[in-house]
Structures are given as C-alpha cells and as structure tokens.
Amino acid sequence: MPHHRPPGILLRTARCLAFMLLLGAHPATQAGLAIALNSADGTVSLIDTDSYQVTGKVNVCKEPHHLMPTPDDKSLVVACAAANQLVFFDPLTGQEQKRVRNISDPYQLGYSPNRKWFVATSLRLDRVDIYDPTDFSLIARLPAPKTPSHLAFDDASQFVFVTLQDSNEVMAISLPTQKIAWVMPVATTPAGIVMSPDNRYLLVASMGEGVVEVIEWRSRQSIRKVPTGKAAHNLQPKGDGRHFYVSNRTVDGSISLLDTQTMTVVEQYEVPGGPDDMTVRADGKELWATARFARKVQVVDLVNKRLKLSIPVGSSPHGVFFLNHAGLR
C-alpha cells in the first residue's frame, strides 16, 4: 500500500525546498560580513555589514599586510609577510579555509586577469615572485630594487607593473618571459597602482607629491600629475568603469574621486585617521576604508558625501573586504 502524506506536511516540505533553492540561487543574500585586516595585531576583525558591529576577531599570523579575493570571490587571501604564508578565509563566514606555506615575504598580491599567474611583492627583500596559482609553486624570482610595493596587470596578462617606493620608479615585468621589461622614474614614493579602465594608462599614487601620475605605459611617458591630496596612497575602482577613489593617507585624511575620462578630481570626502585600503558597496551607497592611524574602519556615505560612522577594529588596519562589493574595474 502506498504511504500518503497529509497535505499540510507536503505544503510545508514544498515551502522548505523552495526556500533552500532560493538561498542556493542567491548566495550573496547571505553575505553580511566584512573582514578587516589588522596588520600590527596579526588578526582580522569580523564586522556585521548591517549593524556595523564587530562580531569577532580571529588570529591570523605575524604581519599580515594585504588581502584580496580570489578571482571567483570564493576565498579571501591574506598575505602574511613575516610568517611567509598565505591564509585563505571563507568571505561568507570568516572561517579559515587553508594555509599555503613557503610563500616568501608576501606583501602585496595579485592574480593576472587570465588567472595564469599569481604575483607577490616582497617589500623587505626587494624582489618580486611569480607563482603558479594552481599549486603556488615558484616560477620566477626577480630583483626589484628598491622596496617593491603595489602591483597591477594589463588586460592581456602580458605584464605586471610594480611600484618601487624607495627608488621612485615603476617596473614592468613580462609575464610570458618572466623577465624585467623596463623601469621608469615616477613621482616620489609611489604606492598604489592600477590600470585605467581602457587599458591605456597606469595610474600611480604618489605619497611624496600628493598626486596620481598618469602614465602611457606602452610609450613609457608620464602624461600628467593630478593633485588629489597629501600622501596619496591607494586607488579603488568605483565599479562604473570610469572612476577611482584615491585615499590620501594623513592624520587629517581625505578620499578623492578621480574621473579617468577627464583625469580630474570631481569629489572629495574628509576621512580622518590615515585612510588606506577601500571597498565599495555593490549599490554604490557606501565606501569602507581602513584608517591606519586611528584603529578604525571608516564608512563614507556616498549619497550624502560625508563620513557616516567609525568602527573600532585592531591596530594598523590595512584592508577591508565584503562579498557585496562593486565591480573591480
């Protein structure tokens, strides 16, 4: 004899299955977590993006300096410079996924657009390492005097460009040959570097001159220097294929909005405490920035164009990420 379920049980089961399918189809609806990296503490702070409350703190390693998502957004990678390892976290839960050891002095990180190369700068050891991202085996190790800092790729994954903070230069490395292609002088103390959305220009933030320098990288020519603010440090795309936010890392501090079509600053926000790395909400309404000198994450209201609130975190916060972020171009 067949077993007949009561209609009420069948209805509840159907509703449960529908709810589970809805969650599976929209994983971003669960993404209410921000992860802030505290370099001096060797920890990450977990923040609820709805309540803006810190919900936990996790020990990571000694001297974690930068973080970045994997290309598929399924992991958040933390670079542990003094511990010589990478730590992967689940960006949904903040739980550790795995550790990759024997990554020498990783400071800044990057996956090439074609996902064939993983590059890490070694700021203290004056070199750049190129790894196979499938198993993180070392492919090449190149000298990079002096003080290699941030990096950027061209769209075709032919080059990685590295700022050399203490020699005031940008270096281009050919990824197919793993050789230094060229080195050129730039404005003093270069830090953040990004490729413009049209793949034509390198945009280099100069801490020493308070400008973003625009470089035509194919001809190796400096086109102009756009004043943004004292100690211009890093750049973050707005996600509209046109604008970048520029953090001006001083105690008073500010963040500028750079229009890459006109190469002019079109907006400026007061963000005290040494604004550094940034992330933009997917809806474009908020910009989150770590304040290195204030032990805080600063949340900027981009609609009202003012600082909305400050979230206390750990010492020397050096990066913040959440899954519900705007596009990275």
Tab-separated table of C-alpha atoms in Angstrom:
chain	number	residue	atom	x	y	z
A	1	MET	CA	0.000	0.000	0.000
A	2	PRO	CA	1.416	3.456	-0.874
A	3	HIS	CA	2.036	5.816	2.031
A	4	HIS	CA	0.081	9.068	1.682
A	5	ARG	CA	1.468	12.200	3.430
A	6	PRO	CA	-1.029	14.667	4.896
A	7	PRO	CA	-1.479	17.777	2.691
A	8	GLY	CA	-0.095	20.047	5.444
A	9	ILE	CA	3.220	18.172	5.571
A	10	LEU	CA	3.533	18.240	1.780
A	11	LEU	CA	2.918	22.001	1.727
A	12	ARG	CA	5.500	22.670	4.448
A	13	THR	CA	8.037	20.445	2.656
A	14	ALA	CA	7.483	22.292	-0.619
A	15	ARG	CA	7.918	25.655	1.077
A	16	CYS	CA	11.137	24.476	2.748
A	17	LEU	CA	12.559	23.224	-0.549
A	18	ALA	CA	11.646	26.475	-2.274
A	19	PHE	CA	13.393	28.467	0.442
A	20	MET	CA	16.536	26.302	0.185
A	21	LEU	CA	16.579	26.720	-3.585
A	22	LEU	CA	16.232	30.475	-3.187
A	23	LEU	CA	19.261	30.577	-0.900
A	24	GLY	CA	21.274	28.440	-3.299
A	25	ALA	CA	20.408	30.655	-6.236
A	26	HIS	CA	21.321	33.872	-4.422
A	27	PRO	CA	24.352	33.243	-2.173
A	28	ALA	CA	25.064	36.978	-1.974
A	29	THR	CA	21.950	37.397	0.189
A	30	GLN	CA	23.920	35.690	2.992
A	31	ALA	CA	26.916	37.993	2.608
A	32	GLY	CA	26.547	40.315	5.603
A	33	LEU	CA	30.163	40.018	6.732
A	34	ALA	CA	33.055	42.440	6.346
A	35	ILE	CA	36.596	41.315	7.117
A	36	ALA	CA	39.127	43.938	8.228
A	37	LEU	CA	42.824	43.120	8.408
A	38	ASN	CA	44.760	44.384	11.445
A	39	SER	CA	48.426	44.331	10.445
A	40	ALA	CA	50.050	45.147	13.798
A	41	ASP	CA	47.849	42.712	15.758
A	42	GLY	CA	48.100	39.810	13.329
A	43	THR	CA	44.307	39.469	13.358
A	44	VAL	CA	41.197	40.042	11.296
A	45	SER	CA	38.086	41.707	12.677
A	46	LEU	CA	34.678	40.352	11.607
A	47	ILE	CA	32.041	43.056	11.129
A	48	ASP	CA	28.302	42.754	10.516
A	49	THR	CA	27.659	44.986	7.496
A	50	ASP	CA	24.050	45.656	8.538
A	51	SER	CA	24.600	46.591	12.193
A	52	TYR	CA	28.196	47.841	11.734
A	53	GLN	CA	29.144	45.905	14.873
A	54	VAL	CA	32.324	43.867	15.318
A	55	THR	CA	31.184	40.298	15.942
A	56	GLY	CA	34.560	38.644	16.413
A	57	LYS	CA	38.308	38.731	15.974
A	58	VAL	CA	40.447	35.913	14.564
A	59	ASN	CA	44.191	35.377	14.954
A	60	VAL	CA	45.926	35.008	11.594
A	61	CYS	CA	49.707	35.309	11.621
A	62	LYS	CA	52.575	37.750	12.091
A	63	GLU	CA	52.458	40.902	9.964
A	64	PRO	CA	49.533	40.375	7.609
A	65	HIS	CA	49.622	43.399	5.322
A	66	HIS	CA	47.259	42.963	2.387
A	67	LEU	CA	44.192	40.962	1.469
A	68	MET	CA	42.447	40.242	-1.805
A	69	PRO	CA	39.661	37.971	-3.084
A	70	THR	CA	40.347	35.076	-5.378
A	71	PRO	CA	39.030	35.704	-8.914
A	72	ASP	CA	35.867	33.704	-8.170
A	73	ASP	CA	35.221	35.507	-4.836
A	74	LYS	CA	35.088	32.145	-3.044
A	75	SER	CA	38.081	32.903	-0.836
A	76	LEU	CA	39.732	35.906	0.713
A	77	VAL	CA	43.532	35.677	0.694
A	78	VAL	CA	45.578	37.294	3.471
A	79	ALA	CA	49.300	37.807	2.858
A	80	CYS	CA	51.406	37.116	5.953
A	81	ALA	CA	54.737	38.799	5.284
A	82	ALA	CA	56.670	37.798	8.408
A	83	ALA	CA	55.091	34.329	8.551
A	84	ASN	CA	55.868	33.531	4.878
A	85	GLN	CA	52.416	32.181	4.115
A	86	LEU	CA	49.009	32.876	2.626
A	87	VAL	CA	45.856	32.316	4.663
A	88	PHE	CA	42.557	31.710	2.850
A	89	PHE	CA	39.276	32.652	4.521
A	90	ASP	CA	35.654	31.983	3.629
A	91	PRO	CA	34.299	35.519	2.935
A	92	LEU	CA	30.789	34.417	3.935
A	93	THR	CA	31.654	33.069	7.386
A	94	GLY	CA	35.132	34.365	8.202
A	95	GLN	CA	36.344	30.818	8.834
A	96	GLU	CA	39.833	29.786	7.780
A	97	GLN	CA	39.880	27.503	4.731
A	98	LYS	CA	43.567	26.668	4.262
A	99	ARG	CA	47.152	27.886	4.542
A	100	VAL	CA	49.785	27.947	1.830
A	101	ARG	CA	53.272	27.975	3.308
A	102	ASN	CA	56.698	28.805	1.886
A	103	ILE	CA	55.472	31.983	0.192
A	104	SER	CA	58.467	34.205	0.902
A	105	ASP	CA	57.648	37.606	2.445
A	106	PRO	CA	54.356	38.222	0.606
A	107	TYR	CA	53.387	41.880	0.880
A	108	GLN	CA	51.062	42.798	-1.991
A	109	LEU	CA	49.293	40.149	-4.104
A	110	GLY	CA	47.624	39.770	-7.461
A	111	TYR	CA	46.114	37.225	-9.839
A	112	SER	CA	46.628	38.032	-13.509
A	113	PRO	CA	43.373	38.578	-15.437
A	114	ASN	CA	43.828	35.283	-17.308
A	115	ARG	CA	44.388	33.518	-13.925
A	116	LYS	CA	47.643	32.011	-15.178
A	117	TRP	CA	49.933	33.888	-12.795
A	118	PHE	CA	49.966	34.758	-9.106
A	119	VAL	CA	52.365	37.555	-8.213
A	120	ALA	CA	53.613	38.664	-4.794
A	121	THR	CA	55.880	41.572	-3.981
A	122	SER	CA	58.487	41.152	-1.225
A	123	LEU	CA	58.824	44.670	0.080
A	124	ARG	CA	61.573	43.960	2.646
A	125	LEU	CA	63.567	41.604	0.417
A	126	ASP	CA	63.489	43.810	-2.700
A	127	ARG	CA	62.118	41.247	-5.132
A	128	VAL	CA	59.003	40.089	-6.956
A	129	ASP	CA	57.930	36.439	-7.020
A	130	ILE	CA	55.783	34.797	-9.703
A	131	TYR	CA	53.866	31.643	-8.760
A	132	ASP	CA	51.641	29.080	-10.429
A	133	PRO	CA	48.199	29.801	-8.877
A	134	THR	CA	47.116	26.158	-9.136
A	135	ASP	CA	49.681	24.862	-6.618
A	136	PHE	CA	51.647	28.009	-5.684
A	137	SER	CA	54.920	26.584	-6.916
A	138	LEU	CA	57.548	29.252	-7.575
A	139	ILE	CA	58.054	30.049	-11.268
A	140	ALA	CA	60.419	33.029	-11.105
A	141	ARG	CA	62.065	35.364	-8.602
A	142	LEU	CA	63.149	38.776	-9.851
A	143	PRO	CA	65.177	41.524	-8.143
A	144	ALA	CA	63.155	44.708	-7.678
A	145	PRO	CA	65.182	47.430	-6.003
A	146	LYS	CA	64.021	49.274	-4.152
A	147	THR	CA	61.055	48.417	-1.902
A	148	PRO	CA	58.534	46.870	-4.323
A	149	SER	CA	55.081	47.771	-3.073
A	150	HIS	CA	51.817	47.588	-5.061
A	151	LEU	CA	51.138	45.944	-8.411
A	152	ALA	CA	48.768	45.996	-11.397
A	153	PHE	CA	48.270	43.999	-14.603
A	154	ASP	CA	47.414	44.891	-18.187
A	155	ASP	CA	44.192	43.395	-19.531
A	156	ALA	CA	46.005	40.842	-21.717
A	157	SER	CA	48.076	39.483	-18.808
A	158	GLN	CA	51.273	40.240	-20.659
A	159	PHE	CA	52.743	42.486	-17.968
A	160	VAL	CA	52.685	43.098	-14.244
A	161	PHE	CA	53.647	46.613	-13.139
A	162	VAL	CA	55.212	47.201	-9.716
A	163	THR	CA	55.815	50.446	-7.804
A	164	LEU	CA	59.277	50.782	-6.254
A	165	GLN	CA	58.727	53.098	-3.304
A	166	ASP	CA	62.287	53.971	-2.330
A	167	SER	CA	63.768	54.371	-5.813
A	168	ASN	CA	60.765	56.349	-7.150
A	169	GLU	CA	60.184	54.070	-10.116
A	170	VAL	CA	57.702	51.735	-11.773
A	171	MET	CA	58.949	48.405	-13.084
A	172	ALA	CA	57.289	46.330	-15.821
A	173	ILE	CA	57.753	42.548	-15.832
A	174	SER	CA	56.920	40.426	-18.868
A	175	LEU	CA	54.834	37.527	-17.585
A	176	PRO	CA	55.371	35.188	-20.576
A	177	THR	CA	59.172	35.514	-20.299
A	178	GLN	CA	59.385	36.262	-16.549
A	179	LYS	CA	61.927	38.991	-17.250
A	180	ILE	CA	62.114	42.692	-16.407
A	181	ALA	CA	60.875	44.586	-19.479
A	182	TRP	CA	61.599	48.150	-18.331
A	183	VAL	CA	61.942	50.519	-15.407
A	184	MET	CA	60.950	54.194	-15.491
A	185	PRO	CA	61.096	57.097	-12.992
A	186	VAL	CA	57.863	58.414	-11.473
A	187	ALA	CA	56.775	60.890	-8.793
A	188	THR	CA	58.293	60.351	-5.353
A	189	THR	CA	57.287	57.482	-3.068
A	190	PRO	CA	54.898	55.668	-5.423
A	191	ALA	CA	52.459	53.307	-3.714
A	192	GLY	CA	49.104	52.273	-5.212
A	193	ILE	CA	48.981	51.468	-8.919
A	194	VAL	CA	46.048	50.489	-11.147
A	195	MET	CA	45.310	50.110	-14.842
A	196	SER	CA	42.818	52.575	-16.281
A	197	PRO	CA	39.527	51.033	-17.486
A	198	ASP	CA	40.526	51.498	-21.130
A	199	ASN	CA	43.853	49.658	-20.563
A	200	ARG	CA	45.745	52.705	-21.833
A	201	TYR	CA	47.171	54.309	-18.712
A	202	LEU	CA	48.789	53.320	-15.463
A	203	LEU	CA	47.560	55.424	-12.554
A	204	VAL	CA	50.191	55.714	-9.823
A	205	ALA	CA	49.519	57.280	-6.415
A	206	SER	CA	52.480	59.306	-5.158
A	207	MET	CA	52.722	59.690	-1.396
A	208	GLY	CA	55.634	62.100	-1.714
A	209	GLU	CA	53.911	64.539	-4.070
A	210	GLY	CA	50.227	64.021	-3.281
A	211	VAL	CA	49.295	63.258	-6.876
A	212	VAL	CA	48.084	60.473	-9.119
A	213	GLU	CA	50.509	60.248	-12.015
A	214	VAL	CA	49.059	59.218	-15.385
A	215	ILE	CA	51.472	57.089	-17.417
A	216	GLU	CA	51.060	55.948	-21.006
A	217	TRP	CA	52.682	52.597	-20.315
A	218	ARG	CA	53.223	51.461	-23.895
A	219	SER	CA	55.348	54.533	-24.709
A	220	ARG	CA	56.574	54.890	-21.096
A	221	GLN	CA	55.575	58.544	-20.961
A	222	SER	CA	54.208	60.473	-18.000
A	223	ILE	CA	51.154	62.349	-19.312
A	224	ARG	CA	50.154	64.382	-16.260
A	225	LYS	CA	50.044	64.552	-12.484
A	226	VAL	CA	46.624	65.011	-10.908
A	227	PRO	CA	46.722	66.571	-7.387
A	228	THR	CA	44.466	64.581	-5.035
A	229	GLY	CA	45.732	65.244	-1.523
A	230	LYS	CA	48.762	64.939	0.710
A	231	ALA	CA	50.205	61.389	0.841
A	232	ALA	CA	48.091	59.959	-1.986
A	233	HIS	CA	48.365	56.256	-1.276
A	234	ASN	CA	45.941	53.828	-2.896
A	235	LEU	CA	43.246	53.565	-5.567
A	236	GLN	CA	39.958	51.659	-5.587
A	237	PRO	CA	37.562	51.411	-8.543
A	238	LYS	CA	34.083	52.794	-8.078
A	239	GLY	CA	32.806	49.974	-10.259
A	240	ASP	CA	31.391	52.088	-13.079
A	241	GLY	CA	34.324	51.634	-15.481
A	242	ARG	CA	35.278	55.295	-15.125
A	243	HIS	CA	36.054	56.493	-11.602
A	244	PHE	CA	38.577	55.579	-8.899
A	245	TYR	CA	38.657	56.532	-5.238
A	246	VAL	CA	42.063	57.745	-4.030
A	247	SER	CA	42.987	57.549	-0.338
A	248	ASN	CA	45.134	60.431	0.906
A	249	ARG	CA	46.781	58.858	3.932
A	250	THR	CA	47.376	61.555	6.530
A	251	VAL	CA	46.105	62.025	10.086
A	252	ASP	CA	43.543	64.571	8.879
A	253	GLY	CA	42.953	62.429	5.811
A	254	SER	CA	40.687	62.536	2.801
A	255	ILE	CA	39.466	60.413	-0.099
A	256	SER	CA	39.239	61.841	-3.607
A	257	LEU	CA	37.136	60.653	-6.541
A	258	LEU	CA	39.140	60.640	-9.773
A	259	ASP	CA	37.404	60.754	-13.163
A	260	THR	CA	39.612	58.788	-15.582
A	261	GLN	CA	37.971	60.299	-18.664
A	262	THR	CA	38.865	63.874	-17.715
A	263	MET	CA	41.697	62.966	-15.312
A	264	THR	CA	40.346	65.399	-12.733
A	265	VAL	CA	39.170	65.104	-9.128
A	266	VAL	CA	35.392	65.517	-9.093
A	267	GLU	CA	34.626	64.902	-5.396
A	268	GLN	CA	36.458	64.930	-2.062
A	269	TYR	CA	35.496	63.490	1.345
A	270	GLU	CA	37.053	64.173	4.731
A	271	VAL	CA	38.135	60.824	6.194
A	272	PRO	CA	40.468	61.230	9.189
A	273	GLY	CA	42.867	58.690	10.664
A	274	GLY	CA	45.029	57.765	7.677
A	275	PRO	CA	42.638	56.228	5.108
A	276	ASP	CA	44.320	53.381	3.274
A	277	ASP	CA	42.610	50.440	1.540
A	278	MET	CA	38.979	50.669	0.449
A	279	THR	CA	35.930	48.681	-0.663
A	280	VAL	CA	32.709	49.982	-2.256
A	281	ARG	CA	29.237	48.557	-1.639
A	282	ALA	CA	27.613	46.979	-4.690
A	283	ASP	CA	24.795	49.548	-4.608
A	284	GLY	CA	27.339	52.383	-4.642
A	285	LYS	CA	25.976	53.943	-1.461
A	286	GLU	CA	28.921	53.354	0.889
A	287	LEU	CA	32.703	53.368	0.778
A	288	TRP	CA	34.521	51.494	3.544
A	289	ALA	CA	38.131	52.478	4.263
A	290	THR	CA	40.647	51.334	6.846
A	291	ALA	CA	42.098	54.155	8.936
A	292	ARG	CA	45.674	53.007	9.624
A	293	PHE	CA	46.427	55.561	12.344
A	294	ALA	CA	43.047	55.513	14.110
A	295	ARG	CA	42.455	51.737	14.534
A	296	LYS	CA	39.121	52.110	12.763
A	297	VAL	CA	37.182	51.270	9.634
A	298	GLN	CA	35.607	54.471	8.308
A	299	VAL	CA	32.274	54.230	6.479
A	300	VAL	CA	31.604	57.037	3.999
A	301	ASP	CA	28.037	57.805	2.913
A	302	LEU	CA	28.433	58.347	-0.835
A	303	VAL	CA	24.890	59.674	-1.220
A	304	ASN	CA	25.292	62.468	1.333
A	305	LYS	CA	29.056	62.684	0.674
A	306	ARG	CA	30.186	62.595	4.304
A	307	LEU	CA	31.634	60.285	6.924
A	308	LYS	CA	28.773	58.150	8.222
A	309	LEU	CA	30.368	56.303	11.143
A	310	SER	CA	33.571	54.777	12.500
A	311	ILE	CA	34.005	51.132	13.512
A	312	PRO	CA	36.776	50.396	16.061
A	313	VAL	CA	38.928	47.445	14.986
A	314	GLY	CA	42.537	46.396	15.681
A	315	SER	CA	45.914	48.053	15.378
A	316	SER	CA	47.038	49.391	11.994
A	317	PRO	CA	44.101	48.116	9.899
A	318	HIS	CA	45.361	47.564	6.375
A	319	GLY	CA	42.495	46.241	4.273
A	320	VAL	CA	38.764	45.564	4.317
A	321	PHE	CA	36.579	43.323	2.151
A	322	PHE	CA	32.996	42.119	1.814
A	323	LEU	CA	31.328	39.992	-0.852
A	324	ASN	CA	28.630	42.535	-1.624
A	325	HIS	CA	31.161	44.802	-3.351
A	326	ALA	CA	31.064	46.879	-6.510
A	327	GLY	CA	32.889	45.801	-9.655
A	328	LEU	CA	36.664	45.905	-9.574
A	329	ARG	CA	37.025	47.975	-12.765
